[in-house]
Amino acid sequence: MKMKIGNPARNAGGKSAVFLVRTFIQTGAVLLASATLSTRGAEGLVGHYYSGYNVVSNRIVFEGLPLVSTQTNTVFDFWNGSRYHDWNPIGSGYYTVHWSGYLHITESGTYGFGTISDDGSEIWIDGRMVVDNNEEQWYDWQEAYCYLGAGYHTIEITLYEAESYSGIEVWWLQPSQGMSELPYTGETFHSTPPVFNSNTLWEILSAPAISTEAPFVNPYLMIHPGASTHTAALTWPGFTNVDYYLESSTTLTNWTGVGGAIPGISGIMTQTVNQAQPHTFFRLRLE
């Protein structure tokens, strides 16, 4: 049986998450001068469409399912706003879709991501789950927020269909838009289609913000306990022929440089830093 979980007009706190709750942060980056649109791949995300579905420990799993087709999608709007709509990209039957590629961020800041889907859906950025809308449900909305630095980030979107109606829309809210009302409202998605909110500043995720390849991907910055008190070791996968600049902040608003240029290498890079404050955030930019 499909159930509506929560009220889409509110932030469903049990599912939503903001990444900035630890003493590390996904990095910011400035693109290389040569990293222009001409060097990136085709616009859109590559979608692998599978027959059947598999959910393990409340996560959508596509490995082992029969692959039906592969196609590139540039606009993530596969729902016509009606609870009677049944989008089935493989023709008939249960299915799973796994989209993957890169998200091009031009402005560092806090981004919102959300899906309305039937059944479950997820959004993963840089290997971490951002949106958990994974229920066997009628069309349900879920959003979350995270900080992203300028540059390219990996993105994955998964969707599975278990029974009756199906479809998905993927939305995002850019920092320049500020706070916004959600795209849909409605107390009960089960019996009443949600109502589109024309005042929303959220936008359907689409090209050119997404691409199948990227010239550079923002480094995934991790923090580990240092060898002595109040120190930490930062690690990230490096690139050659670029310089990295490390910055720190306790407010996420004002950033201060830590040392000078760090020449890039092809491999895991490590930098030891002082961490006098209990909540210090770090980010990288590359030039």
GROMACS .gro file of C-alpha atoms in nm:
model
  287
    1MET     CA    1   0.000   0.000   0.000
    2LYS     CA    2   0.128   0.344  -0.085
    3MET     CA    3   0.126   0.602   0.191
    4LYS     CA    4   0.188   0.975   0.213
    5ILE     CA    5   0.460   1.055   0.466
    6GLY     CA    6   0.446   1.403   0.617
    7ASN     CA    7   0.340   1.734   0.473
    8PRO     CA    8   0.525   1.854   0.161
    9ALA     CA    9   0.462   2.214   0.255
   10ARG     CA   10   0.697   2.172   0.550
   11ASN     CA   11   1.056   2.062   0.583
   12ALA     CA   12   1.024   1.697   0.688
   13GLY     CA   13   1.296   1.719   0.950
   14GLY     CA   14   1.341   1.345   0.988
   15LYS     CA   15   1.462   1.314   0.632
   16SER     CA   16   1.611   1.651   0.546
   17ALA     CA   17   1.974   1.709   0.629
   18VAL     CA   18   2.221   1.993   0.610
   19PHE     CA   19   2.576   1.877   0.564
   20LEU     CA   20   2.732   2.147   0.778
   21VAL     CA   21   2.711   1.957   1.105
   22ARG     CA   22   3.064   1.823   1.114
   23THR     CA   23   3.409   1.980   1.122
   24PHE     CA   24   3.462   1.922   0.752
   25ILE     CA   25   3.287   2.052   0.445
   26GLN     CA   26   3.263   1.976   0.076
   27THR     CA   27   3.513   2.203  -0.091
   28GLY     CA   28   3.475   2.513  -0.302
   29ALA     CA   29   3.677   2.551  -0.619
   30VAL     CA   30   3.754   2.801  -0.890
   31LEU     CA   31   3.764   2.642  -1.233
   32LEU     CA   32   4.078   2.639  -1.441
   33ALA     CA   33   4.079   2.892  -1.723
   34SER     CA   34   4.081   2.603  -1.970
   35ALA     CA   35   3.779   2.438  -1.811
   36THR     CA   36   3.527   2.596  -2.043
   37LEU     CA   37   3.201   2.458  -2.173
   38SER     CA   38   3.384   2.336  -2.482
   39THR     CA   39   3.585   2.089  -2.273
   40ARG     CA   40   3.294   1.933  -2.087
   41GLY     CA   41   3.084   1.642  -2.208
   42ALA     CA   42   2.736   1.643  -2.354
   43GLU     CA   43   2.463   1.818  -2.161
   44GLY     CA   44   2.240   1.604  -1.940
   45LEU     CA   45   2.281   1.297  -1.722
   46VAL     CA   46   2.322   0.942  -1.847
   47GLY     CA   47   2.021   0.732  -1.748
   48HIS     CA   48   2.036   0.355  -1.715
   49TYR     CA   49   1.686   0.208  -1.725
   50TYR     CA   50   1.638  -0.130  -1.559
   51SER     CA   51   1.353  -0.379  -1.543
   52GLY     CA   52   1.238  -0.453  -1.188
   53TYR     CA   53   1.346  -0.293  -0.863
   54ASN     CA   54   1.537  -0.381  -0.551
   55VAL     CA   55   1.543  -0.193  -0.220
   56VAL     CA   56   1.800  -0.307   0.038
   57SER     CA   57   1.816  -0.146   0.384
   58ASN     CA   58   1.591   0.133   0.252
   59ARG     CA   59   1.836   0.214  -0.028
   60ILE     CA   60   1.762   0.180  -0.400
   61VAL     CA   61   1.986  -0.086  -0.555
   62PHE     CA   62   2.015  -0.130  -0.932
   63GLU     CA   63   2.303  -0.379  -0.954
   64GLY     CA   64   2.186  -0.716  -1.084
   65LEU     CA   65   1.874  -0.581  -1.256
   66PRO     CA   66   1.826  -0.638  -1.633
   67LEU     CA   67   1.935  -0.327  -1.826
   68VAL     CA   68   1.664  -0.227  -2.075
   69SER     CA   69   1.803   0.094  -2.226
   70THR     CA   70   2.051   0.378  -2.183
   71GLN     CA   71   1.974   0.737  -2.275
   72THR     CA   72   2.080   1.089  -2.186
   73ASN     CA   73   1.818   1.310  -2.022
   74THR     CA   74   1.852   1.688  -2.008
   75VAL     CA   75   1.531   1.799  -1.830
   76PHE     CA   76   1.417   1.616  -1.516
   77ASP     CA   77   1.042   1.658  -1.542
   78PHE     CA   78   0.875   1.319  -1.584
   79TRP     CA   79   0.539   1.389  -1.422
   80ASN     CA   80   0.246   1.587  -1.556
   81GLY     CA   81   0.106   1.697  -1.221
   82SER     CA   82  -0.178   1.446  -1.210
   83ARG     CA   83  -0.210   1.152  -0.973
   84TYR     CA   84  -0.342   0.950  -1.268
   85HIS     CA   85  -0.021   0.987  -1.465
   86ASP     CA   86   0.191   0.679  -1.519
   87TRP     CA   87   0.533   0.749  -1.664
   88ASN     CA   88   0.689   0.417  -1.756
   89PRO     CA   89   1.010   0.455  -1.957
   90ILE     CA   90   1.053   0.081  -2.023
   91GLY     CA   91   0.701   0.020  -2.156
   92SER     CA   92   0.534  -0.168  -1.871
   93GLY     CA   93   0.608  -0.327  -1.537
   94TYR     CA   94   0.826  -0.232  -1.243
   95TYR     CA   95   1.145  -0.043  -1.317
   96THR     CA   96   1.447   0.137  -1.174
   97VAL     CA   97   1.636   0.434  -1.323
   98HIS     CA   98   1.988   0.541  -1.228
   99TRP     CA   99   2.102   0.877  -1.365
  100SER     CA  100   2.463   0.987  -1.323
  101GLY     CA  101   2.691   1.266  -1.437
  102TYR     CA  102   2.814   1.603  -1.316
  103LEU     CA  103   2.657   1.915  -1.171
  104HIS     CA  104   2.817   2.245  -1.272
  105ILE     CA  105   2.804   2.495  -0.985
  106THR     CA  106   2.888   2.853  -1.082
  107GLU     CA  107   2.821   3.016  -0.744
  108SER     CA  108   2.940   2.880  -0.410
  109GLY     CA  109   2.665   2.865  -0.151
  110THR     CA  110   2.382   2.664   0.001
  111TYR     CA  111   2.169   2.483  -0.256
  112GLY     CA  112   1.831   2.320  -0.216
  113PHE     CA  113   1.746   1.991  -0.389
  114GLY     CA  114   1.412   1.816  -0.394
  115THR     CA  115   1.212   1.545  -0.566
  116ILE     CA  116   0.846   1.464  -0.606
  117SER     CA  117   0.825   1.099  -0.702
  118ASP     CA  118   0.624   0.778  -0.714
  119ASP     CA  119   0.769   0.558  -0.586
  120GLY     CA  120   1.099   0.624  -0.408
  121SER     CA  121   1.381   0.853  -0.521
  122GLU     CA  122   1.722   0.968  -0.400
  123ILE     CA  123   1.974   1.239  -0.490
  124TRP     CA  124   2.345   1.180  -0.423
  125ILE     CA  125   2.611   1.451  -0.466
  126ASP     CA  126   2.982   1.375  -0.437
  127GLY     CA  127   2.898   1.029  -0.307
  128ARG     CA  128   2.678   1.154  -0.022
  129MET     CA  129   2.300   1.128  -0.011
  130VAL     CA  130   2.134   1.469  -0.019
  131VAL     CA  131   1.766   1.382  -0.067
  132ASP     CA  132   1.608   1.071   0.083
  133ASN     CA  133   1.260   1.044  -0.067
  134ASN     CA  134   1.270   0.668  -0.059
  135GLU     CA  135   0.929   0.527   0.029
  136GLU     CA  136   0.683   0.307  -0.155
  137GLN     CA  137   0.447   0.599  -0.189
  138TRP     CA  138   0.210   0.802  -0.391
  139TYR     CA  139   0.366   1.119  -0.523
  140ASP     CA  140   0.556   1.263  -0.228
  141TRP     CA  141   0.784   1.564  -0.196
  142GLN     CA  142   1.111   1.580  -0.003
  143GLU     CA  143   1.384   1.846  -0.003
  144ALA     CA  144   1.718   1.906   0.165
  145TYR     CA  145   1.996   2.167   0.158
  146CYS     CA  146   2.375   2.151   0.130
  147TYR     CA  147   2.672   2.380   0.071
  148LEU     CA  148   2.851   2.339  -0.263
  149GLY     CA  149   3.159   2.517  -0.389
  150ALA     CA  150   3.187   2.649  -0.743
  151GLY     CA  151   3.304   2.384  -0.987
  152TYR     CA  152   3.189   2.040  -1.097
  153HIS     CA  153   3.037   1.785  -0.860
  154THR     CA  154   2.928   1.429  -0.922
  155ILE     CA  155   2.552   1.376  -0.906
  156GLU     CA  156   2.339   1.062  -0.906
  157ILE     CA  157   1.959   1.039  -0.909
  158THR     CA  158   1.779   0.710  -0.850
  159LEU     CA  159   1.411   0.622  -0.888
  160TYR     CA  160   1.219   0.299  -0.856
  161GLU     CA  161   0.859   0.208  -0.941
  162ALA     CA  162   0.684  -0.067  -0.748
  163GLU     CA  163   0.313  -0.033  -0.831
  164SER     CA  164   0.052   0.174  -1.021
  165TYR     CA  165   0.129   0.542  -1.091
  166SER     CA  166   0.486   0.653  -1.147
  167GLY     CA  167   0.703   0.954  -1.229
  168ILE     CA  168   0.952   1.204  -1.091
  169GLU     CA  169   1.042   1.571  -1.098
  170VAL     CA  170   1.382   1.691  -0.974
  171TRP     CA  171   1.405   2.050  -0.848
  172TRP     CA  172   1.684   2.271  -0.721
  173LEU     CA  173   1.707   2.611  -0.552
  174GLN     CA  174   2.015   2.822  -0.623
  175PRO     CA  175   2.169   3.058  -0.362
  176SER     CA  176   2.095   3.366  -0.571
  177GLN     CA  177   1.724   3.294  -0.535
  178GLY     CA  178   1.730   3.315  -0.156
  179MET     CA  179   1.465   3.143   0.052
  180SER     CA  180   1.158   3.019  -0.133
  181GLU     CA  181   0.826   2.849  -0.092
  182LEU     CA  182   0.823   2.488  -0.210
  183PRO     CA  183   0.703   2.401  -0.563
  184TYR     CA  184   0.407   2.196  -0.438
  185THR     CA  185   0.160   2.206  -0.151
  186GLY     CA  186  -0.110   1.965  -0.045
  187GLU     CA  187  -0.206   1.783   0.272
  188THR     CA  188  -0.279   1.445   0.113
  189PHE     CA  189  -0.107   1.335  -0.201
  190HIS     CA  190  -0.288   1.001  -0.182
  191SER     CA  191  -0.637   1.133  -0.250
  192THR     CA  192  -0.571   1.484  -0.385
  193PRO     CA  193  -0.302   1.583  -0.637
  194PRO     CA  194  -0.059   1.835  -0.488
  195VAL     CA  195  -0.109   2.191  -0.604
  196PHE     CA  196   0.169   2.365  -0.795
  197ASN     CA  197   0.288   2.682  -0.625
  198SER     CA  198   0.344   2.947  -0.891
  199ASN     CA  199   0.525   3.168  -0.637
  200THR     CA  200   0.809   2.921  -0.598
  201LEU     CA  201   1.163   3.014  -0.696
  202TRP     CA  202   1.267   2.649  -0.723
  203GLU     CA  203   1.358   2.535  -1.076
  204ILE     CA  204   1.347   2.201  -1.254
  205LEU     CA  205   1.699   2.060  -1.274
  206SER     CA  206   1.806   2.073  -1.639
  207ALA     CA  207   2.088   2.146  -1.881
  208PRO     CA  208   2.323   2.329  -1.899
  209ALA     CA  209   2.377   2.277  -1.525
  210ILE     CA  210   2.426   1.903  -1.578
  211SER     CA  211   2.669   1.721  -1.803
  212THR     CA  212   2.783   1.368  -1.883
  213GLU     CA  213   3.151   1.451  -1.827
  214ALA     CA  214   3.352   1.723  -1.649
  215PRO     CA  215   3.703   1.861  -1.698
  216PHE     CA  216   3.763   1.871  -1.321
  217VAL     CA  217   3.563   1.756  -1.022
  218ASN     CA  218   3.577   1.940  -0.691
  219PRO     CA  219   3.806   1.755  -0.451
  220TYR     CA  220   3.625   1.557  -0.182
  221LEU     CA  221   3.778   1.696   0.135
  222MET     CA  222   3.802   1.470   0.442
  223ILE     CA  223   3.929   1.551   0.789
  224HIS     CA  224   4.108   1.312   1.027
  225PRO     CA  225   4.246   1.352   1.381
  226GLY     CA  226   4.599   1.490   1.380
  227ALA     CA  227   4.905   1.346   1.546
  228SER     CA  228   4.880   1.601   1.829
  229THR     CA  229   4.605   1.791   2.013
  230HIS     CA  230   4.430   2.067   1.818
  231THR     CA  231   4.562   1.948   1.484
  232ALA     CA  232   4.386   1.774   1.201
  233ALA     CA  233   4.492   1.605   0.878
  234LEU     CA  234   4.301   1.700   0.564
  235THR     CA  235   4.307   1.462   0.267
  236TRP     CA  236   4.169   1.490  -0.085
  237PRO     CA  237   4.225   1.338  -0.430
  238GLY     CA  238   4.458   1.568  -0.622
  239PHE     CA  239   4.518   1.668  -0.983
  240THR     CA  240   4.849   1.759  -1.142
  241ASN     CA  241   4.918   2.097  -1.304
  242VAL     CA  242   4.696   2.286  -1.057
  243ASP     CA  243   4.759   2.468  -0.729
  244TYR     CA  244   4.531   2.420  -0.429
  245TYR     CA  245   4.454   2.694  -0.178
  246LEU     CA  246   4.319   2.595   0.162
  247GLU     CA  247   4.081   2.825   0.348
  248SER     CA  248   3.915   2.804   0.690
  249SER     CA  249   3.610   2.960   0.853
  250THR     CA  250   3.407   2.940   1.172
  251THR     CA  251   3.106   3.120   1.023
  252LEU     CA  252   3.085   2.985   0.665
  253THR     CA  253   3.069   3.350   0.560
  254ASN     CA  254   3.421   3.485   0.608
  255TRP     CA  255   3.705   3.264   0.485
  256THR     CA  256   4.076   3.300   0.565
  257GLY     CA  257   4.363   3.151   0.368
  258VAL     CA  258   4.570   2.882   0.539
  259GLY     CA  259   4.926   2.896   0.406
  260GLY     CA  260   5.008   2.945   0.040
  261ALA     CA  261   4.972   2.746  -0.280
  262ILE     CA  262   4.985   2.367  -0.253
  263PRO     CA  263   5.109   2.211  -0.580
  264GLY     CA  264   4.880   1.933  -0.696
  265ILE     CA  265   4.982   1.572  -0.745
  266SER     CA  266   4.799   1.281  -0.903
  267GLY     CA  267   4.697   1.096  -0.589
  268ILE     CA  268   4.577   1.148  -0.235
  269MET     CA  269   4.703   1.477  -0.094
  270THR     CA  270   4.744   1.550   0.278
  271GLN     CA  271   4.773   1.875   0.469
  272THR     CA  272   4.806   1.916   0.848
  273VAL     CA  273   4.621   2.214   0.996
  274ASN     CA  274   4.566   2.368   1.338
  275GLN     CA  275   4.213   2.333   1.469
  276ALA     CA  276   4.197   2.557   1.776
  277GLN     CA  277   3.823   2.620   1.744
  278PRO     CA  278   3.583   2.328   1.808
  279HIS     CA  279   3.388   2.394   1.488
  280THR     CA  280   3.623   2.498   1.212
  281PHE     CA  281   3.523   2.448   0.850
  282PHE     CA  282   3.772   2.402   0.568
  283ARG     CA  283   3.743   2.429   0.192
  284LEU     CA  284   3.973   2.415  -0.110
  285ARG     CA  285   3.987   2.611  -0.428
  286LEU     CA  286   4.203   2.520  -0.722
  287GLU     CA  287   4.373   2.748  -0.971
   0.00000   0.00000   0.00000
